[in-house]
PDB file of C-alpha atoms in Angstrom:
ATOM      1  CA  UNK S 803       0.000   0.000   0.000  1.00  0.00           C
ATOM      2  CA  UNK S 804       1.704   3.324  -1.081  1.00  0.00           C
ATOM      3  CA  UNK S 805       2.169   5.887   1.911  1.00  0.00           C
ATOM      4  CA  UNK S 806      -0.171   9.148   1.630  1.00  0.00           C
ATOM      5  CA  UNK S 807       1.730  12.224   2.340  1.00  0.00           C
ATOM      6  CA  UNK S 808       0.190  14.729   4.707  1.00  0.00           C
ATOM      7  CA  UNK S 809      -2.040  17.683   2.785  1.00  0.00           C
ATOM      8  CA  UNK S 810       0.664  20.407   4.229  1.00  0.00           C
ATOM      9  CA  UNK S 811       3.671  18.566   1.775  1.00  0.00           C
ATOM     10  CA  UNK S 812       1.919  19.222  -1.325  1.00  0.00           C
ATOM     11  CA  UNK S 813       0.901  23.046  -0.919  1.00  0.00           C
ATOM     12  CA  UNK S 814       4.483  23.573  -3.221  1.00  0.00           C
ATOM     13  CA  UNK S 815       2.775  21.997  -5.572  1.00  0.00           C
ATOM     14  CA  UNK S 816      -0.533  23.954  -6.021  1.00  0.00           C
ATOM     15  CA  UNK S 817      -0.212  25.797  -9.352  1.00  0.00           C
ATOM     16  CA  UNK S 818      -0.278  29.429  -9.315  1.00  0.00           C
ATOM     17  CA  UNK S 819      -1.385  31.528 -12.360  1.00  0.00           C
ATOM     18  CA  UNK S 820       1.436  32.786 -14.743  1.00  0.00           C
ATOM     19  CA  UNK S 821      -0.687  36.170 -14.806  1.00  0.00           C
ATOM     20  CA  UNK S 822      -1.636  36.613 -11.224  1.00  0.00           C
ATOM     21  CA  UNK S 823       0.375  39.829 -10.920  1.00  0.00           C
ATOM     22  CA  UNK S 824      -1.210  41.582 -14.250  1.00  0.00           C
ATOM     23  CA  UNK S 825      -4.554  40.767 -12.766  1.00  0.00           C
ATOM     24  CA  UNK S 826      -3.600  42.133  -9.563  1.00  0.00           C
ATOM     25  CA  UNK S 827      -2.408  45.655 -11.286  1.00  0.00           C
ATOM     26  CA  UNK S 828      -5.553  45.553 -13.630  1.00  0.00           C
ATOM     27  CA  UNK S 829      -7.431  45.347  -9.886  1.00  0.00           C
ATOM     28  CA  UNK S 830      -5.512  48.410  -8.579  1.00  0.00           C
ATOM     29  CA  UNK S 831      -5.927  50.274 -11.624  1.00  0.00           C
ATOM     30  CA  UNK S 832      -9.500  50.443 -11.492  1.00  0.00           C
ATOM     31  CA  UNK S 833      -9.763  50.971  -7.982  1.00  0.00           C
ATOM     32  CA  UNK S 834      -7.732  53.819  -8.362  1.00  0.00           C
ATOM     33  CA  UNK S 835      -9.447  55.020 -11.112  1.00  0.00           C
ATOM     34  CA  UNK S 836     -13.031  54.366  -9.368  1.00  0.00           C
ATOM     35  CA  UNK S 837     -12.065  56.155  -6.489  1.00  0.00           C
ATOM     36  CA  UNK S 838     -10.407  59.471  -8.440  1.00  0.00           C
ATOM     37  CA  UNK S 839     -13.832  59.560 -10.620  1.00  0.00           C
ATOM     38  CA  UNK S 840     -15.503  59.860  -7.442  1.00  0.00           C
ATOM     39  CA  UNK S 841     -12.902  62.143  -6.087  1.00  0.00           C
ATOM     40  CA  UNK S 842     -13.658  64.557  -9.351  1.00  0.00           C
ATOM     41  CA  UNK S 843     -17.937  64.125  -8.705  1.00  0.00           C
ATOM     42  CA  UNK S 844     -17.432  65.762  -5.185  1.00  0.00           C
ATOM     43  CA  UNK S 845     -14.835  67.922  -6.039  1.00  0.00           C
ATOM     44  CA  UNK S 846     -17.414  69.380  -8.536  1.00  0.00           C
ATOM     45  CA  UNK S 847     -20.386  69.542  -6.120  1.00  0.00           C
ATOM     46  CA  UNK S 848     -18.390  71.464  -3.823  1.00  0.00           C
ATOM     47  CA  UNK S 849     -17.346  73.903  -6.064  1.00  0.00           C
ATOM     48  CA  UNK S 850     -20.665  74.536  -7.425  1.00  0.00           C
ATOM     49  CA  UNK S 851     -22.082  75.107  -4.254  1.00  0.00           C
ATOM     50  CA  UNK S 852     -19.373  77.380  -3.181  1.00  0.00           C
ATOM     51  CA  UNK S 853     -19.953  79.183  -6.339  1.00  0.00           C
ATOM     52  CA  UNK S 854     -23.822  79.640  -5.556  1.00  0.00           C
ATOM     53  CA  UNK S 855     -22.697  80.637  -2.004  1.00  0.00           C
ATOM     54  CA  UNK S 856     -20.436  83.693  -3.288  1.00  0.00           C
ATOM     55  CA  UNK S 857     -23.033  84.170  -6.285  1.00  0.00           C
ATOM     56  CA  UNK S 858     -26.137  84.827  -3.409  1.00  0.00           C
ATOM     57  CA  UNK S 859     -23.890  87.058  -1.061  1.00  0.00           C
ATOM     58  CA  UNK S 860     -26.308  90.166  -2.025  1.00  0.00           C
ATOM     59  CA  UNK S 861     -29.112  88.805  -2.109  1.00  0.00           C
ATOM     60  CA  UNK S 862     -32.263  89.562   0.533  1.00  0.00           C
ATOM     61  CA  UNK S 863     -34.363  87.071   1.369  1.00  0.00           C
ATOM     62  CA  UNK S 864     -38.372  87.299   0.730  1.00  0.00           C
ATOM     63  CA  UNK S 865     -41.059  85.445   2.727  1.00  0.00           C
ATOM     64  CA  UNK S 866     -44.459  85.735   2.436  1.00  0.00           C
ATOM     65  CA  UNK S 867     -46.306  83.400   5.187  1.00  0.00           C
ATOM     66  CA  UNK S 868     -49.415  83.934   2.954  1.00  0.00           C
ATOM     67  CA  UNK S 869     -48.509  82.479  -0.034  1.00  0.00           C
ATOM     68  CA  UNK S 870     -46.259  80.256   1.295  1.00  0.00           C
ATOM     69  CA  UNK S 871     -43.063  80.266  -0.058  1.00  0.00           C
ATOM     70  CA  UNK S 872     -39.986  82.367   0.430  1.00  0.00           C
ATOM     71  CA  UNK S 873     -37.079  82.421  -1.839  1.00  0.00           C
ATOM     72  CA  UNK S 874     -34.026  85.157  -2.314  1.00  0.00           C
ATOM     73  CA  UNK S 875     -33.571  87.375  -4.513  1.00  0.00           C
ATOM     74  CA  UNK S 876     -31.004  90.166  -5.775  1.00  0.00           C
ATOM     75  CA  UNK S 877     -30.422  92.976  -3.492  1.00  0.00           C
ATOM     76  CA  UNK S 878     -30.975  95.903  -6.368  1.00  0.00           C
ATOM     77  CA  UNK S 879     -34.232  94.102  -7.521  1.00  0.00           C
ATOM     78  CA  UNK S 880     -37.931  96.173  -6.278  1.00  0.00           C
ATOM     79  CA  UNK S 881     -40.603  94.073  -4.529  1.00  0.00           C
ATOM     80  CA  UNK S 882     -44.312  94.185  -5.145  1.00  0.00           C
ATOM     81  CA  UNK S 883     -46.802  91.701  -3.495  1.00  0.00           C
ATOM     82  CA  UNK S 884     -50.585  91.618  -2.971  1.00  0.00           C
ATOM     83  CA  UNK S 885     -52.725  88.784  -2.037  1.00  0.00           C
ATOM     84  CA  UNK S 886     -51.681  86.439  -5.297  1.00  0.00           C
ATOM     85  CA  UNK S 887     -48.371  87.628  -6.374  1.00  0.00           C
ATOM     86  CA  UNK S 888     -44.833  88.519  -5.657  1.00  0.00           C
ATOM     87  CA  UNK S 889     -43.138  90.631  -8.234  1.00  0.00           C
ATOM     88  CA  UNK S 890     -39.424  90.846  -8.041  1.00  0.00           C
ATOM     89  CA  UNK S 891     -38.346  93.361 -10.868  1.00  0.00           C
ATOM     90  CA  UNK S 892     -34.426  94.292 -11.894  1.00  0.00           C
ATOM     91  CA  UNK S 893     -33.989  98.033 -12.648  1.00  0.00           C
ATOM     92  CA  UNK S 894     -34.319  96.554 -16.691  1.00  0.00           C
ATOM     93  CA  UNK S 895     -34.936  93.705 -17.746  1.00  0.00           C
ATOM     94  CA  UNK S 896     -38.039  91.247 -16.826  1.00  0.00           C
ATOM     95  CA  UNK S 897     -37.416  90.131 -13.091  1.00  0.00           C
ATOM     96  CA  UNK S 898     -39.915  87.090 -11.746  1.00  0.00           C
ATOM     97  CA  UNK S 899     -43.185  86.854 -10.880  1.00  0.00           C
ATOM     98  CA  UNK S 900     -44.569  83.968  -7.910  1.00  0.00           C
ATOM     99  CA  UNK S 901     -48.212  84.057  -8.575  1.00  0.00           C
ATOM    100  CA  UNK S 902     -50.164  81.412  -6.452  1.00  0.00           C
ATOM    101  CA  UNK S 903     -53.116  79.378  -7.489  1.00  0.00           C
ATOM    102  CA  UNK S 904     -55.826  76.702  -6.563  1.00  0.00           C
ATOM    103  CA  UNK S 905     -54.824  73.346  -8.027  1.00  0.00           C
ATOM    104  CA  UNK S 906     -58.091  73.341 -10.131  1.00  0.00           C
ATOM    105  CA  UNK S 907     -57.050  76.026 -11.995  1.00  0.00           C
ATOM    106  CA  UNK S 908     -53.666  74.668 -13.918  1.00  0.00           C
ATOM    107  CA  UNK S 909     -56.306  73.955 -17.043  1.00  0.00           C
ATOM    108  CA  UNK S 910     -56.794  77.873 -16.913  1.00  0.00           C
ATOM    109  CA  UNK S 911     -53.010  79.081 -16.197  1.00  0.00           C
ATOM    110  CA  UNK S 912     -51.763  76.634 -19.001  1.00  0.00           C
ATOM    111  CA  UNK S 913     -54.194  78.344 -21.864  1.00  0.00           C
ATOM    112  CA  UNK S 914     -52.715  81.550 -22.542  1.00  0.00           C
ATOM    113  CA  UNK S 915     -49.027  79.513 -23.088  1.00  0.00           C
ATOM    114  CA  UNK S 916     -47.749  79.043 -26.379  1.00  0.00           C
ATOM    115  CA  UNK S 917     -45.385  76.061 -25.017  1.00  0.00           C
ATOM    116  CA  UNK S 918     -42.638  75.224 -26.906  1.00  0.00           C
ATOM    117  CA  UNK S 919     -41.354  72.778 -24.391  1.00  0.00           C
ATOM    118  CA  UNK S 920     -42.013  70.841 -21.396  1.00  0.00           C
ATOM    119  CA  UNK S 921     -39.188  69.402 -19.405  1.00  0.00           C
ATOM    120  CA  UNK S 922     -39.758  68.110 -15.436  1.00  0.00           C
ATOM    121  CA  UNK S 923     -37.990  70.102 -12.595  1.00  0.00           C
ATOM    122  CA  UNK S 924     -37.673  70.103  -8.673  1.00  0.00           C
ATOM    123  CA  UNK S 925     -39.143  72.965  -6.864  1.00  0.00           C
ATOM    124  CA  UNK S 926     -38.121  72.551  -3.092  1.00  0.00           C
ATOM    125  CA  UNK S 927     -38.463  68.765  -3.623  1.00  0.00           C
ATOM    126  CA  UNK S 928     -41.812  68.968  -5.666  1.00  0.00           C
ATOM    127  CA  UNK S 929     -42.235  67.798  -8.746  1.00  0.00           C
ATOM    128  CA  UNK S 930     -42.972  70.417 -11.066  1.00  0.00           C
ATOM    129  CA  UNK S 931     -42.738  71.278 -14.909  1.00  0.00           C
ATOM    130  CA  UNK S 932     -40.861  74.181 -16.991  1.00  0.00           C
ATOM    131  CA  UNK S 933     -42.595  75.421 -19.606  1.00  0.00           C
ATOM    132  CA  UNK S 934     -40.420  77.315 -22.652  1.00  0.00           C
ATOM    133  CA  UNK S 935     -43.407  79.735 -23.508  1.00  0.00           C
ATOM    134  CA  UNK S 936     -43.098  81.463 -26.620  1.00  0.00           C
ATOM    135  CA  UNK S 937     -43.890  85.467 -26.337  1.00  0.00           C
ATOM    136  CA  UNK S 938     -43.867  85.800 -30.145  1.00  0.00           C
ATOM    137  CA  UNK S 939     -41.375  88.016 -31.450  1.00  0.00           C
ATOM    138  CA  UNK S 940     -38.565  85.805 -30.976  1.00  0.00           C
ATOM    139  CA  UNK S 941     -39.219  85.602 -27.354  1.00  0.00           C
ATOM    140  CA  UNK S 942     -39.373  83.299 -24.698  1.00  0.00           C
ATOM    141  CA  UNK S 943     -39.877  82.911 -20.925  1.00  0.00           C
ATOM    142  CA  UNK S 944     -39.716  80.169 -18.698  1.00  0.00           C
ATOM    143  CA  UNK S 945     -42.670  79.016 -16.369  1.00  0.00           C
ATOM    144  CA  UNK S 946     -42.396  76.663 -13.930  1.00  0.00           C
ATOM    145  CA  UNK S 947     -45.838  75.248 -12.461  1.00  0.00           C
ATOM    146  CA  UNK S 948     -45.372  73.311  -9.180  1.00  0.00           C
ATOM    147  CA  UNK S 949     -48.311  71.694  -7.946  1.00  0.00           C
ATOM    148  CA  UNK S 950     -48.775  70.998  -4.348  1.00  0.00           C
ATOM    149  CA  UNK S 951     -51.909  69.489  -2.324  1.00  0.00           C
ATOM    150  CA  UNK S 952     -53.386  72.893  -1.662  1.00  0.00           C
ATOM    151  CA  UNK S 953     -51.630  74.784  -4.275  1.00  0.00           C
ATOM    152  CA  UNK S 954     -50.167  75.496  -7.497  1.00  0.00           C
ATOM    153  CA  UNK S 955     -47.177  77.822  -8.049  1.00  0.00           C
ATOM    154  CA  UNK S 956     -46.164  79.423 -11.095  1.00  0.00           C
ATOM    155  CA  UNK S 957     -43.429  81.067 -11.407  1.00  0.00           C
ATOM    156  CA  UNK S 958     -42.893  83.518 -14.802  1.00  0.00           C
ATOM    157  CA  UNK S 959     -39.066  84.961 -15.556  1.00  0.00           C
ATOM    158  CA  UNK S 960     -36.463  84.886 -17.916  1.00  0.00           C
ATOM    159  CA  UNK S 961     -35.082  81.115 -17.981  1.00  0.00           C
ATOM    160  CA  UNK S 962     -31.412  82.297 -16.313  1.00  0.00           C
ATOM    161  CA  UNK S 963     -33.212  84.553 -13.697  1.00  0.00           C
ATOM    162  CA  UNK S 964     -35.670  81.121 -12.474  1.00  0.00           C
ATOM    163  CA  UNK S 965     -32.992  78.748 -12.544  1.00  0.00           C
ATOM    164  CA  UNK S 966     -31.555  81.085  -9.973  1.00  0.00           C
ATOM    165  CA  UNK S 967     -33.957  81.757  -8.149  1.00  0.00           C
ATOM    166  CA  UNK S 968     -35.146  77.930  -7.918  1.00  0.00           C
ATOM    167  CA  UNK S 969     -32.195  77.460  -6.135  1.00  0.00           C
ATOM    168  CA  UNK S 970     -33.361  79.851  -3.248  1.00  0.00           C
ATOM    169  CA  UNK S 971     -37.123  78.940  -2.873  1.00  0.00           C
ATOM    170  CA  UNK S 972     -38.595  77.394  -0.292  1.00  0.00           C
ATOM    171  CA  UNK S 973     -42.095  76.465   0.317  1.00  0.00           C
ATOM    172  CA  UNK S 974     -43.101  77.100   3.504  1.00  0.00           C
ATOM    173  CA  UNK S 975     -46.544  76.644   5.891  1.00  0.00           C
ATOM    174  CA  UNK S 976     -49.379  78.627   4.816  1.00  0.00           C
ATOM    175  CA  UNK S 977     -50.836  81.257   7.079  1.00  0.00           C
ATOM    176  CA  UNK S 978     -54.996  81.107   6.819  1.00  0.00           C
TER     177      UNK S 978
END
């Protein structure tokens, strides 16, 4: 009867892959790679927000408890507000409106539009939609409808002046 070796004496034997170390670099390679793509992705949302910081320095903040929202806006821009609206007008140029609804009346806000797009957006964490309206004359303006339980809140502008002021706007508890 032949003589078994013990397991332990043939470990020399076990056969090891000729390309063990070029999968072992391909390994660190993407891990290093992974980890500077993710490196560049948070790198970029920092800097963006510290742009928007800096950008917002002079800005005053609006709230209006009874049309519940607030949002900022730029510190040479008028104010006008009555029980529907907020105006925020530049010293030229168009400025934003914050008009507040009823939901049942999106069929009636939506008729006057000439929409030449519709693309979905986040108002404060609300789904909402901006609307490319067409002014005629080579014109446009953005609106941005965002439709809440008790509410619907469009918001009228330039496209640059609502994307920054989207940033800024909160909705807030309604006052009754």
């Amino acid at each position: 009867m032949a003589k078994q070796k013990h397991p332990i004496y043939r470990l020399h034997k076990i056969k090891v892959h000729h390309n063990r170390w070029l999968i072992w670099a391909i390994a660190y390679v993407l891990f290093v790679a992974i980890a500077l793509i993710g490196y560049i992705k948070v790198s970029d949302e920092a800097q963006s927000s510290q742009v928007a910081e800096q950008t917002f320095v002079s800005w005053h903040t609006y709230e209006n408890p009874k049309l519940g929202f607030s949002l900022r806006y730029p510190a040479s821009w008028a104010v006008e507000a009555d029980e529907v609206s907020a105006i925020f007008a530049p010293e030229s140029g168009q400025g934003i409106e914050v008009s507040v609804y009823k939901p049942n009346a999106e069929r009636t806000i939506r008729k006057p539009l000439n929409v030449i797009s519709e693309s979905p957006v986040m108002v404060d964490g609300v789904k909402a939609t901006g609307i490319v309206n067409d002014l005629g004359g080579g014109r446009v303006e953005g609106v941005v409808l965002a439709k809440t339980d008790r509410h619907i809140y469009v918001i009228r502008g330039s496209k640059s002046d609502i994307n920054k002021i989207l940033l800024t706007f909160n909705l807030i508890p309604i006052e009754d």
